[in-house]
Coordinates of C-alpha atoms in Angstrom, one line a residue:
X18 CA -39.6 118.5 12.4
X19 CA -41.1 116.1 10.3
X20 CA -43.7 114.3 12.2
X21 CA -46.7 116.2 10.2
X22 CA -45.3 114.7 7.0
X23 CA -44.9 111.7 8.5
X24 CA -48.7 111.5 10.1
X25 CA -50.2 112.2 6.5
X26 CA -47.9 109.6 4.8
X27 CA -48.5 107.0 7.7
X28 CA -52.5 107.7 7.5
X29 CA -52.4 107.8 3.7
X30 CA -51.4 104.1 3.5
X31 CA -49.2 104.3 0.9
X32 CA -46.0 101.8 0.2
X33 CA -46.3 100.6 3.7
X34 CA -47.3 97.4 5.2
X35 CA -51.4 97.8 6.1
X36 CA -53.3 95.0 8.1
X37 CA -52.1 92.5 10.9
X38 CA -50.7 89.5 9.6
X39 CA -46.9 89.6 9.7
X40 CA -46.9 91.1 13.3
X41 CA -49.0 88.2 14.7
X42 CA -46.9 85.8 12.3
X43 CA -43.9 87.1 13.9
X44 CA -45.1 86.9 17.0
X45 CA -47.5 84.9 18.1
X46 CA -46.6 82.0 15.2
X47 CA -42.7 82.5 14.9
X48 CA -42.4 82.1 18.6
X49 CA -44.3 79.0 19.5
X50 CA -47.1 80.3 21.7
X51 CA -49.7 79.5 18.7
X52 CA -49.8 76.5 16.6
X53 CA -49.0 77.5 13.1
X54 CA -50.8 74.4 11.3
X55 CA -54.1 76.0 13.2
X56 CA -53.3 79.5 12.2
X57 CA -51.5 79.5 8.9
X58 CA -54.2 82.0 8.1
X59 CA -56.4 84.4 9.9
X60 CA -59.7 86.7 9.3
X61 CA -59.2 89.6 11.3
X62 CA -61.7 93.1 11.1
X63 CA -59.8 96.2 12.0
X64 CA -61.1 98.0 15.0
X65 CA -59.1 101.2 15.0
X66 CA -56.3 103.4 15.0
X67 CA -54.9 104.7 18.1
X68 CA -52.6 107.7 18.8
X69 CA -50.9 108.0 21.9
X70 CA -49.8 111.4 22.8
X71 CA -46.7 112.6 22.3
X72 CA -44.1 112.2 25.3
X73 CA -40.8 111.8 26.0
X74 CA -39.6 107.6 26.1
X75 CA -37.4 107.1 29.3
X76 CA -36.4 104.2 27.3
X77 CA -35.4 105.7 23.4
X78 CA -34.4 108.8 25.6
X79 CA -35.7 110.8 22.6
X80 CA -39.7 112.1 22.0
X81 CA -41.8 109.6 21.0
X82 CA -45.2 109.0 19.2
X83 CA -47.2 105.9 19.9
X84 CA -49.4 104.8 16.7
X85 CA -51.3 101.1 17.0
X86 CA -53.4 99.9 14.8
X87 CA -56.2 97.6 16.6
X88 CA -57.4 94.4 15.2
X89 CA -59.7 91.9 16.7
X90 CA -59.3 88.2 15.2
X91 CA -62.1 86.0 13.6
X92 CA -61.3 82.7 15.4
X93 CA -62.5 79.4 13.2
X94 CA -63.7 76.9 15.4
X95 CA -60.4 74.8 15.4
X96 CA -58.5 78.4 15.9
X97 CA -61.1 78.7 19.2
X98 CA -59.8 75.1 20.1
X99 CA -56.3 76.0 20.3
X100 CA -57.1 79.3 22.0
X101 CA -59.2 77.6 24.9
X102 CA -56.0 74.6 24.8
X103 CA -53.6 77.8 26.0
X104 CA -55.7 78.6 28.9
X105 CA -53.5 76.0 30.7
X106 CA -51.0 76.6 33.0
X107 CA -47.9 76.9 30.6
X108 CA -45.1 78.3 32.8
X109 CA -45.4 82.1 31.5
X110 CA -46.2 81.3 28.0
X111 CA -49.5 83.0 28.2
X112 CA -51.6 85.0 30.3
X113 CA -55.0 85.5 30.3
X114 CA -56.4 88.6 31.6
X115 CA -59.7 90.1 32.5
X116 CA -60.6 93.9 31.1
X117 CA -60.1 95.3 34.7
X118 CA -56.7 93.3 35.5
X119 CA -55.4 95.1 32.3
X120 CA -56.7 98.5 33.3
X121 CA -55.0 97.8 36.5
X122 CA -51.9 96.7 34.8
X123 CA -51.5 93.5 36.4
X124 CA -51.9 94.8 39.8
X125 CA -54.0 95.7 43.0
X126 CA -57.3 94.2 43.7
X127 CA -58.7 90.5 43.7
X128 CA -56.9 89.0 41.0
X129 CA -53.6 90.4 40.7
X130 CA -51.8 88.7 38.4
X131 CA -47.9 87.9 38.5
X132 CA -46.8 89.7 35.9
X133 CA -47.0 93.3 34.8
X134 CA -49.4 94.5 31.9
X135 CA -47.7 96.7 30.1
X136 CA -49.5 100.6 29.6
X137 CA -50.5 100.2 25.8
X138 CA -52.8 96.7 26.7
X139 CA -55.5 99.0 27.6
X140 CA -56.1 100.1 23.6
X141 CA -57.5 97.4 23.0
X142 CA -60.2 97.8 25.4

């Protein structure tokens, strides 16, 4: 009943939280898969906003509307250093994929990975 309000305040901006940095504080920093003396800050450029269309969630058992806002980060060259560092083998930690392993979630094809992609990887794409 209220998602139309809810829309115009979310694209509007105002008294919310705008651009990337606590979410990849929380976590890619807070949980130990980046090194936070290499990233205690970032330059990001936002890429853009995606909607999802409405549906119901199997999981909140309720309707639900996907919003995500796309950033792609501005690596310094130590920040590249720790990046290419995490490309190996960590026990699960991290997991690089190629463009088509995410469209393919993970699976089918040469190069199926271990581990599922989840749905939503393929915004940033």
């Amino acid at each position: 009943r209220h998602l139309l309000r809810f829309i115009r305040w979310f694209e509007s901006g105002q008294n919310r939280e705008l651009g990337g940095w606590r979410e990849f504080q929380e976590e890619l920093l807070g949980s130990g898969v980046l090194p936070a003396a290499e990233f205690n800050s970032i330059s990001y450029d936002f890429v853009r906003r995606f909607y999802n269309p409405m549906r119901f969630s199997d999981w909140a058992q309720s309707h639900e509307l996907l919003v995500a806002d796309i950033f792609q980060l501005l690596p310094t060259a130590e920040q590249v250093t720790a990046l290419r560092a995490l490309q190996a083998p960590r026990a699960g930690r991290v997991c690089w994929a190629s463009g088509d392993q995410i469209m393919r979630r993970g699976g089918g094809g040469v190069g199926a990975l271990k581990l599922p992609i989840a749905e939503h990887s393929q915004w940033i794409l």
